[in-house]
Tab-separated table of N, CA and C in Angstrom:
chain	number	residue	atom	x	y	z
A	1	MET	N	0.857	-1.182	0.000
A	1	MET	CA	0.000	0.000	0.000
A	1	MET	C	0.896	1.234	0.000
A	2	LYS	N	0.578	2.169	-0.891
A	2	LYS	CA	1.328	3.419	-0.971
A	2	LYS	C	0.370	4.589	-0.796
A	3	ILE	N	0.903	5.680	-0.256
A	3	ILE	CA	0.146	6.925	-0.140
A	3	ILE	C	0.905	7.984	-0.922
A	4	ALA	N	0.179	8.719	-1.745
A	4	ALA	CA	0.792	9.747	-2.580
A	4	ALA	C	-0.211	10.867	-2.815
A	5	PRO	N	0.283	12.037	-3.215
A	5	PRO	CA	-0.640	13.118	-3.574
A	5	PRO	C	-1.477	12.720	-4.797
A	6	LEU	N	-2.737	13.082	-4.778
A	6	LEU	CA	-3.591	12.849	-5.939
A	6	LEU	C	-2.991	13.515	-7.172
A	7	SER	N	-2.306	14.636	-6.987
A	7	SER	CA	-1.720	15.349	-8.126
A	7	SER	C	-0.761	14.474	-8.926
A	8	ASN	N	-0.235	13.427	-8.304
A	8	ASN	CA	0.652	12.486	-9.005
A	8	ASN	C	-0.116	11.353	-9.680
A	9	HIS	N	-1.434	11.280	-9.449
A	9	HIS	CA	-2.254	10.163	-9.948
A	9	HIS	C	-3.616	10.666	-10.409
A	10	MET	N	-3.626	11.664	-11.271
A	10	MET	CA	-4.879	12.287	-11.696
A	10	MET	C	-5.792	11.336	-12.468
A	11	ALA	N	-5.277	10.214	-12.922
A	11	ALA	CA	-6.110	9.229	-13.615
A	11	ALA	C	-7.207	8.677	-12.695
A	12	PHE	N	-7.038	8.829	-11.382
A	12	PHE	CA	-8.038	8.327	-10.435
A	12	PHE	C	-9.185	9.316	-10.193
A	13	VAL	N	-9.100	10.531	-10.715
A	13	VAL	CA	-10.084	11.575	-10.396
A	13	VAL	C	-11.514	11.140	-10.710
A	14	ASP	N	-11.771	10.574	-11.880
A	14	ASP	CA	-13.141	10.181	-12.238
A	14	ASP	C	-13.709	9.173	-11.248
A	15	GLU	N	-12.925	8.164	-10.920
A	15	GLU	CA	-13.379	7.135	-9.974
A	15	GLU	C	-13.625	7.732	-8.594
A	16	ILE	N	-12.706	8.558	-8.129
A	16	ILE	CA	-12.856	9.164	-6.795
A	16	ILE	C	-14.092	10.056	-6.753
A	17	ALA	N	-14.314	10.855	-7.784
A	17	ALA	CA	-15.484	11.738	-7.817
A	17	ALA	C	-16.778	10.929	-7.715
A	18	GLN	N	-16.849	9.831	-8.434
A	18	GLN	CA	-18.052	8.991	-8.394
A	18	GLN	C	-18.235	8.360	-7.009
A	19	LEU	N	-17.161	7.860	-6.420
A	19	LEU	CA	-17.239	7.247	-5.087
A	19	LEU	C	-17.617	8.283	-4.030
A	20	HIS	N	-17.023	9.469	-4.103
A	20	HIS	CA	-17.358	10.529	-3.152
A	20	HIS	C	-18.818	10.962	-3.317
A	21	GLN	N	-19.283	11.030	-4.558
A	21	GLN	CA	-20.681	11.400	-4.799
A	21	GLN	C	-21.618	10.378	-4.153
A	22	THR	N	-21.324	9.117	-4.335
A	22	THR	CA	-22.153	8.062	-3.745
A	22	THR	C	-22.144	8.155	-2.218
A	23	GLU	N	-20.991	8.451	-1.654
A	23	GLU	CA	-20.829	8.493	-0.197
A	23	GLU	C	-21.446	9.735	0.437
A	24	TRP	N	-21.294	10.895	-0.207
A	24	TRP	CA	-21.634	12.151	0.462
A	24	TRP	C	-22.631	13.038	-0.269
A	25	ALA	N	-23.324	12.558	-1.261
A	25	ALA	CA	-24.296	13.391	-1.990
A	25	ALA	C	-25.348	13.970	-1.045
A	26	HIS	N	-25.717	13.225	-0.003
A	26	HIS	CA	-26.749	13.689	0.932
A	26	HIS	C	-26.309	14.911	1.748
A	27	LEU	N	-25.002	15.199	1.772
A	27	LEU	CA	-24.516	16.348	2.527
A	27	LEU	C	-24.286	17.582	1.653
A	28	SER	N	-24.370	17.410	0.353
A	28	SER	CA	-24.120	18.535	-0.539
A	28	SER	C	-24.901	18.340	-1.833
A	29	SER	N	-26.138	18.755	-1.799
A	29	SER	CA	-27.018	18.538	-2.949
A	29	SER	C	-26.584	19.320	-4.188
A	30	LEU	N	-25.748	20.335	-4.023
A	30	LEU	CA	-25.307	21.132	-5.163
A	30	LEU	C	-24.149	20.498	-5.928
A	31	LEU	N	-23.457	19.563	-5.297
A	31	LEU	CA	-22.305	18.952	-5.947
A	31	LEU	C	-22.715	17.761	-6.807
A	32	THR	N	-22.475	17.881	-8.079
A	32	THR	CA	-22.668	16.767	-9.006
A	32	THR	C	-21.337	16.030	-9.142
A	33	VAL	N	-21.334	14.921	-9.852
A	33	VAL	CA	-20.083	14.207	-10.098
A	33	VAL	C	-19.107	15.125	-10.839
A	34	GLU	N	-19.599	15.854	-11.825
A	34	GLU	CA	-18.725	16.771	-12.577
A	34	GLU	C	-18.157	17.862	-11.673
A	35	ALA	N	-18.998	18.401	-10.792
A	35	ALA	CA	-18.527	19.431	-9.864
A	35	ALA	C	-17.490	18.850	-8.905
A	36	ARG	N	-17.690	17.613	-8.504
A	36	ARG	CA	-16.698	16.965	-7.628
A	36	ARG	C	-15.378	16.759	-8.363
A	37	LYS	N	-15.429	16.401	-9.631
A	37	LYS	CA	-14.194	16.252	-10.420
A	37	LYS	C	-13.422	17.572	-10.436
A	38	THR	N	-14.145	18.644	-10.693
A	38	THR	CA	-13.506	19.964	-10.717
A	38	THR	C	-12.919	20.302	-9.360
A	39	ALA	N	-13.679	20.052	-8.296
A	39	ALA	CA	-13.190	20.338	-6.940
A	39	ALA	C	-11.950	19.508	-6.615
A	40	LEU	N	-11.961	18.234	-7.001
A	40	LEU	CA	-10.796	17.381	-6.761
A	40	LEU	C	-9.575	17.918	-7.503
A	41	LYS	N	-9.756	18.274	-8.756
A	41	LYS	CA	-8.635	18.805	-9.541
A	41	LYS	C	-8.100	20.097	-8.931
A	42	ASN	N	-8.999	20.961	-8.468
A	42	ASN	CA	-8.592	22.243	-7.885
A	42	ASN	C	-7.904	22.081	-6.540
A	43	ALA	N	-8.228	21.026	-5.801
A	43	ALA	CA	-7.659	20.814	-4.465
A	43	ALA	C	-6.501	19.828	-4.472
A	44	ALA	N	-6.091	19.395	-5.642
A	44	ALA	CA	-5.069	18.339	-5.723
A	44	ALA	C	-3.654	18.886	-5.651
A	45	GLY	N	-3.402	19.702	-4.641
A	45	GLY	CA	-2.036	20.156	-4.424
A	45	GLY	C	-1.160	19.001	-3.976
A	46	SER	N	0.128	19.120	-4.162
A	46	SER	CA	1.021	18.022	-3.783
A	46	SER	C	1.440	18.097	-2.322
A	47	GLU	N	1.191	19.244	-1.692
A	47	GLU	CA	1.486	19.404	-0.272
A	47	GLU	C	0.760	20.635	0.241
A	48	GLY	N	0.745	20.800	1.550
A	48	GLY	CA	0.093	21.963	2.142
A	48	GLY	C	-1.419	21.884	2.059
A	49	ILE	N	-2.043	23.062	2.031
A	49	ILE	CA	-3.501	23.150	2.015
A	49	ILE	C	-3.914	24.033	0.850
A	50	PRO	N	-4.740	23.569	-0.070
A	50	PRO	CA	-5.398	22.258	-0.070
A	50	PRO	C	-4.497	21.185	-0.689
A	51	SER	N	-4.716	19.979	-0.241
A	51	SER	CA	-4.067	18.825	-0.849
A	51	SER	C	-4.922	17.594	-0.592
A	52	ILE	N	-4.826	16.651	-1.503
A	52	ILE	CA	-5.556	15.390	-1.383
A	52	ILE	C	-4.541	14.279	-1.530
A	53	TYR	N	-4.648	13.300	-0.648
A	53	TYR	CA	-3.752	12.147	-0.685
A	53	TYR	C	-4.578	10.904	-0.959
A	54	ILE	N	-3.987	9.991	-1.693
A	54	ILE	CA	-4.672	8.742	-1.996
A	54	ILE	C	-3.828	7.565	-1.527
A	55	ALA	N	-4.529	6.514	-1.173
A	55	ALA	CA	-3.890	5.223	-0.921
A	55	ALA	C	-4.176	4.379	-2.155
A	56	TYR	N	-3.173	3.656	-2.606
A	56	TYR	CA	-3.362	2.786	-3.762
A	56	TYR	C	-2.464	1.563	-3.633
A	57	LYS	N	-2.882	0.512	-4.303
A	57	LYS	CA	-2.103	-0.725	-4.311
A	57	LYS	C	-2.233	-1.347	-5.690
A	58	ASN	N	-1.096	-1.698	-6.275
A	58	ASN	CA	-1.079	-2.296	-7.614
A	58	ASN	C	-1.912	-1.481	-8.607
A	59	ASN	N	-1.744	-0.182	-8.574
A	59	ASN	CA	-2.446	0.743	-9.466
A	59	ASN	C	-3.968	0.732	-9.284
A	60	GLU	N	-4.437	0.309	-8.131
A	60	GLU	CA	-5.871	0.375	-7.787
A	60	GLU	C	-6.068	1.424	-6.708
A	61	PHE	N	-7.002	2.344	-6.933
A	61	PHE	CA	-7.368	3.323	-5.915
A	61	PHE	C	-7.983	2.597	-4.728
A	62	VAL	N	-7.527	2.932	-3.524
A	62	VAL	CA	-8.005	2.278	-2.300
A	62	VAL	C	-8.740	3.271	-1.392
A	63	GLY	N	-8.215	4.497	-1.275
A	63	GLY	CA	-8.833	5.463	-0.375
A	63	GLY	C	-8.277	6.853	-0.575
A	64	SER	N	-8.899	7.831	0.112
A	64	SER	CA	-8.477	9.223	-0.010
A	64	SER	C	-8.658	9.956	1.308
A	65	ALA	N	-7.941	11.060	1.425
A	65	ALA	CA	-8.107	11.998	2.533
A	65	ALA	C	-7.562	13.344	2.068
A	66	ALA	N	-8.131	14.416	2.594
A	66	ALA	CA	-7.745	15.753	2.137
A	66	ALA	C	-7.497	16.695	3.303
A	67	LEU	N	-6.686	17.687	3.030
A	67	LEU	CA	-6.517	18.833	3.920
A	67	LEU	C	-7.087	20.032	3.183
A	68	ILE	N	-8.050	20.716	3.814
A	68	ILE	CA	-8.698	21.871	3.197
A	68	ILE	C	-8.858	22.984	4.224
A	69	GLU	N	-9.041	24.214	3.742
A	69	GLU	CA	-9.222	25.357	4.647
A	69	GLU	C	-10.544	25.279	5.394
A	70	HIS	N	-11.641	25.019	4.660
A	70	HIS	CA	-12.977	25.013	5.275
A	70	HIS	C	-13.764	23.822	4.759
A	71	ASP	N	-14.562	23.239	5.649
A	71	ASP	CA	-15.399	22.117	5.241
A	71	ASP	C	-16.880	22.461	5.381
A	72	LEU	N	-17.291	22.856	6.562
A	72	LEU	CA	-18.705	23.159	6.803
A	72	LEU	C	-18.930	24.666	6.714
A	73	ASP	N	-19.833	25.081	5.841
A	73	ASP	CA	-20.098	26.510	5.688
A	73	ASP	C	-20.752	27.123	6.920
A	74	THR	N	-21.172	26.302	7.860
A	74	THR	CA	-21.741	26.783	9.115
A	74	THR	C	-20.677	27.010	10.187
A	75	HIS	N	-19.440	26.624	9.903
A	75	HIS	CA	-18.364	26.727	10.887
A	75	HIS	C	-17.105	27.318	10.246
A	76	LEU	N	-17.265	28.449	9.590
A	76	LEU	CA	-16.146	29.077	8.889
A	76	LEU	C	-15.051	29.576	9.836
A	77	GLU	N	-15.371	29.683	11.132
A	77	GLU	CA	-14.370	30.127	12.107
A	77	GLU	C	-13.351	29.024	12.427
A	78	LEU	N	-13.654	27.793	12.028
A	78	LEU	CA	-12.756	26.673	12.301
A	78	LEU	C	-11.948	26.326	11.059
A	79	GLY	N	-10.760	25.854	11.278
A	79	GLY	CA	-9.947	25.393	10.159
A	79	GLY	C	-8.487	25.344	10.551
A	80	PRO	N	-7.723	24.673	9.772
A	80	PRO	CA	-8.053	23.874	8.601
A	80	PRO	C	-8.696	22.536	8.984
A	81	TRP	N	-9.152	21.801	7.948
A	81	TRP	CA	-9.928	20.594	8.149
A	81	TRP	C	-9.288	19.372	7.487
A	82	LEU	N	-9.435	18.250	8.136
A	82	LEU	CA	-9.227	16.944	7.521
A	82	LEU	C	-10.579	16.593	6.918
A	83	ALA	N	-10.612	16.211	5.650
A	83	ALA	CA	-11.890	15.964	4.983
A	83	ALA	C	-11.753	14.826	3.979
A	84	ALA	N	-12.892	14.382	3.486
A	84	ALA	CA	-12.948	13.389	2.406
A	84	ALA	C	-12.170	12.118	2.729
A	85	VAL	N	-12.199	11.721	4.001
A	85	VAL	CA	-11.566	10.443	4.355
A	85	VAL	C	-12.507	9.345	3.873
A	86	PHE	N	-12.031	8.604	2.902
A	86	PHE	CA	-12.847	7.581	2.261
A	86	PHE	C	-11.975	6.368	1.959
A	87	VAL	N	-12.531	5.180	2.211
A	87	VAL	CA	-11.864	3.931	1.859
A	87	VAL	C	-12.879	3.056	1.130
A	88	LYS	N	-12.449	2.506	-0.009
A	88	LYS	CA	-13.334	1.609	-0.747
A	88	LYS	C	-13.772	0.464	0.165
A	89	GLU	N	-15.005	0.054	-0.021
A	89	GLU	CA	-15.614	-0.923	0.877
A	89	GLU	C	-14.772	-2.184	1.072
A	90	LYS	N	-14.218	-2.735	0.006
A	90	LYS	CA	-13.473	-3.996	0.140
A	90	LYS	C	-12.171	-3.830	0.920
A	91	TRP	N	-11.714	-2.586	1.122
A	91	TRP	CA	-10.476	-2.328	1.851
A	91	TRP	C	-10.727	-1.857	3.286
A	92	ARG	N	-11.989	-1.684	3.659
A	92	ARG	CA	-12.285	-1.207	5.016
A	92	ARG	C	-11.914	-2.274	6.044
A	93	GLY	N	-11.447	-1.803	7.196
A	93	GLY	CA	-11.032	-2.716	8.259
A	93	GLY	C	-9.591	-3.180	8.130
A	94	HIS	N	-8.839	-2.577	7.200
A	94	HIS	CA	-7.440	-2.963	6.997
A	94	HIS	C	-6.464	-1.859	7.399
A	95	GLY	N	-6.945	-0.833	8.097
A	95	GLY	CA	-6.068	0.230	8.573
A	95	GLY	C	-5.765	1.320	7.562
A	96	VAL	N	-6.447	1.303	6.425
A	96	VAL	CA	-6.177	2.289	5.377
A	96	VAL	C	-6.545	3.698	5.850
A	97	ALA	N	-7.696	3.853	6.462
A	97	ALA	CA	-8.111	5.179	6.945
A	97	ALA	C	-7.100	5.703	7.959
A	98	THR	N	-6.643	4.851	8.849
A	98	THR	CA	-5.660	5.264	9.851
A	98	THR	C	-4.378	5.760	9.186
A	99	LEU	N	-3.935	5.070	8.150
A	99	LEU	CA	-2.736	5.501	7.418
A	99	LEU	C	-2.953	6.867	6.755
A	100	LEU	N	-4.093	7.030	6.103
A	100	LEU	CA	-4.390	8.295	5.433
A	100	LEU	C	-4.520	9.449	6.433
A	101	ILE	N	-5.199	9.204	7.529
A	101	ILE	CA	-5.361	10.231	8.567
A	101	ILE	C	-3.997	10.624	9.116
A	102	GLY	N	-3.173	9.641	9.434
A	102	GLY	CA	-1.832	9.917	9.950
A	102	GLY	C	-0.996	10.711	8.963
A	103	HIS	N	-1.121	10.372	7.698
A	103	HIS	CA	-0.378	11.103	6.658
A	103	HIS	C	-0.804	12.572	6.635
A	104	CYS	N	-2.109	12.808	6.668
A	104	CYS	CA	-2.617	14.183	6.660
A	104	CYS	C	-2.218	14.935	7.933
A	105	GLU	N	-2.281	14.271	9.071
A	105	GLU	CA	-1.858	14.914	10.322
A	105	GLU	C	-0.394	15.322	10.236
A	106	ASN	N	0.448	14.444	9.727
A	106	ASN	CA	1.872	14.754	9.608
A	106	ASN	C	2.120	15.913	8.650
A	107	GLU	N	1.388	15.956	7.541
A	107	GLU	CA	1.539	17.057	6.594
A	107	GLU	C	1.088	18.367	7.242
A	108	ALA	N	-0.038	18.336	7.946
A	108	ALA	CA	-0.530	19.540	8.623
A	108	ALA	C	0.492	20.021	9.661
A	109	LYS	N	1.025	19.096	10.414
A	109	LYS	CA	2.036	19.432	11.415
A	109	LYS	C	3.276	20.034	10.736
A	110	ARG	N	3.686	19.448	9.626
A	110	ARG	CA	4.873	19.909	8.900
A	110	ARG	C	4.743	21.366	8.467
A	111	ILE	N	3.522	21.781	8.105
A	111	ILE	CA	3.333	23.162	7.638
A	111	ILE	C	2.907	24.108	8.764
A	112	GLY	N	2.945	23.613	10.010
A	112	GLY	CA	2.716	24.486	11.152
A	112	GLY	C	1.296	24.564	11.680
A	113	VAL	N	0.416	23.686	11.232
A	113	VAL	CA	-0.954	23.677	11.760
A	113	VAL	C	-0.916	23.194	13.203
A	114	LYS	N	-1.556	23.937	14.076
A	114	LYS	CA	-1.596	23.575	15.504
A	114	LYS	C	-2.814	22.725	15.852
A	115	THR	N	-3.962	23.046	15.228
A	115	THR	CA	-5.200	22.318	15.487
A	115	THR	C	-5.869	22.019	14.163
A	116	LEU	N	-6.288	20.769	14.004
A	116	LEU	CA	-6.957	20.311	12.794
A	116	LEU	C	-8.377	19.902	13.178
A	117	TYR	N	-9.339	20.145	12.304
A	117	TYR	CA	-10.747	19.851	12.560
A	117	TYR	C	-11.270	18.851	11.538
A	118	LEU	N	-12.373	18.200	11.883
A	118	LEU	CA	-13.071	17.314	10.954
A	118	LEU	C	-14.517	17.206	11.371
A	119	SER	N	-15.346	16.740	10.445
A	119	SER	CA	-16.728	16.397	10.786
A	119	SER	C	-16.966	14.969	10.331
A	120	THR	N	-17.769	14.251	11.107
A	120	THR	CA	-18.056	12.860	10.759
A	120	THR	C	-19.461	12.488	11.180
A	121	GLN	N	-20.063	11.665	10.372
A	121	GLN	CA	-21.392	11.153	10.681
A	121	GLN	C	-21.291	9.793	11.377
A	122	PHE	N	-20.344	8.963	10.939
A	122	PHE	CA	-20.304	7.576	11.412
A	122	PHE	C	-18.998	7.144	12.075
A	123	ALA	N	-17.915	7.892	11.924
A	123	ALA	CA	-16.598	7.386	12.334
A	123	ALA	C	-16.048	8.013	13.614
A	124	THR	N	-16.912	8.520	14.468
A	124	THR	CA	-16.457	9.163	15.702
A	124	THR	C	-15.543	8.250	16.513
A	125	GLN	N	-15.904	6.984	16.619
A	125	GLN	CA	-15.094	6.043	17.423
A	125	GLN	C	-13.689	5.890	16.846
A	126	LEU	N	-13.596	5.770	15.526
A	126	LEU	CA	-12.276	5.644	14.886
A	126	LEU	C	-11.424	6.863	15.213
A	127	TYR	N	-11.965	8.053	14.994
A	127	TYR	CA	-11.185	9.264	15.248
A	127	TYR	C	-10.826	9.400	16.724
A	128	ALA	N	-11.760	9.080	17.613
A	128	ALA	CA	-11.471	9.135	19.051
A	128	ALA	C	-10.309	8.202	19.401
A	129	SER	N	-10.259	7.047	18.777
A	129	SER	CA	-9.171	6.101	19.053
A	129	SER	C	-7.824	6.632	18.561
A	130	LEU	N	-7.858	7.625	17.673
A	130	LEU	CA	-6.634	8.229	17.140
A	130	LEU	C	-6.316	9.572	17.806
A	131	GLY	N	-7.022	9.869	18.913
A	131	GLY	CA	-6.718	11.064	19.692
A	131	GLY	C	-7.538	12.294	19.381
A	132	TRP	N	-8.553	12.170	18.530
A	132	TRP	CA	-9.426	13.296	18.204
A	132	TRP	C	-10.479	13.449	19.297
A	133	LYS	N	-10.875	14.694	19.571
A	133	LYS	CA	-11.878	15.015	20.597
A	133	LYS	C	-13.107	15.636	19.951
A	134	THR	N	-14.285	15.182	20.383
A	134	THR	CA	-15.535	15.784	19.911
A	134	THR	C	-15.715	17.131	20.597
A	135	ILE	N	-15.944	18.180	19.797
A	135	ILE	CA	-16.153	19.512	20.376
A	135	ILE	C	-17.593	19.992	20.199
A	136	GLU	N	-18.325	19.346	19.292
A	136	GLU	CA	-19.713	19.760	19.060
A	136	GLU	C	-20.436	18.670	18.286
A	137	ARG	N	-21.709	18.537	18.588
A	137	ARG	CA	-22.602	17.700	17.787
A	137	ARG	C	-23.593	18.662	17.156
A	138	CYS	N	-23.779	18.583	15.840
A	138	CYS	CA	-24.639	19.550	15.171
A	138	CYS	C	-25.447	18.884	14.061
A	139	GLN	N	-26.461	19.608	13.616
A	139	GLN	CA	-27.250	19.199	12.456
A	139	GLN	C	-26.701	19.938	11.251
A	140	TYR	N	-26.439	19.219	10.182
A	140	TYR	CA	-25.962	19.834	8.948
A	140	TYR	C	-26.645	19.130	7.794
A	141	MET	N	-27.375	19.883	6.983
A	141	MET	CA	-28.112	19.313	5.849
A	141	MET	C	-29.015	18.160	6.301
A	142	GLY	N	-29.596	18.313	7.490
A	142	GLY	CA	-30.506	17.301	8.011
A	142	GLY	C	-29.833	16.068	8.589
A	143	VAL	N	-28.512	16.112	8.743
A	143	VAL	CA	-27.744	14.967	9.245
A	143	VAL	C	-27.046	15.373	10.532
A	144	GLU	N	-27.012	14.479	11.499
A	144	GLU	CA	-26.303	14.753	12.731
A	144	GLU	C	-24.826	14.408	12.557
A	145	LEU	N	-23.976	15.417	12.812
A	145	LEU	CA	-22.535	15.249	12.666
A	145	LEU	C	-21.830	15.553	13.975
A	146	ASP	N	-20.695	14.908	14.175
A	146	ASP	CA	-19.787	15.288	15.239
A	146	ASP	C	-18.684	16.125	14.618
A	147	ILE	N	-18.399	17.264	15.242
A	147	ILE	CA	-17.242	18.059	14.851
A	147	ILE	C	-16.165	17.724	15.868
A	148	MET	N	-15.001	17.388	15.349
A	148	MET	CA	-13.901	16.946	16.203
A	148	MET	C	-12.663	17.772	15.896
A	149	CYS	N	-11.724	17.776	16.851
A	149	CYS	CA	-10.460	18.453	16.608
A	149	CYS	C	-9.334	17.644	17.227
A	150	LYS	N	-8.150	17.934	16.755
A	150	LYS	CA	-6.953	17.311	17.303
A	150	LYS	C	-5.861	18.360	17.347
A	151	THR	N	-5.236	18.491	18.518
A	151	THR	CA	-4.082	19.356	18.647
A	151	THR	C	-2.875	18.578	18.173
A	152	LEU	N	-2.158	19.167	17.239
A	152	LEU	CA	-0.996	18.501	16.655
A	152	LEU	C	0.247	18.973	17.380
A	153	SER	N	0.950	18.054	18.002
A	153	SER	CA	2.175	18.433	18.722
A	153	SER	C	3.303	18.636	17.730
A	154	SER	N	4.222	19.521	18.073
A	154	SER	CA	5.317	19.790	17.140
A	154	SER	C	6.485	18.868	17.340
């Protein structure tokens, strides 16, 4: 399993956009698959913020995670954010999300981020096990989310 910037593997953009649409369309009714492709291309920096990292094995896309300035338009005072943590179903339970999260945390730390935020509907336990703290539970687009943060030590 390798982790690399999406910018080095743009051939995966179409697949990732479709998978992200299937996973998160209920949270952003304005984003179509085409709009997600554009957003992925625009955020595919090789480092810093924004950047998207992918996990892949034998030239197969396995998962993704991103560092972005803002995620929830209701919480613009918070940032930067860990976002778009996604692992293909057949690879779940193999530690891929943990690897991607750790990679993003290290990149954020490298560029001087002190506190990183995220929102999650279903993975609160996973993030808590990795040292993230819930700071708020909120309704967003009719869905209950936990907003979490992690202080990154230098």
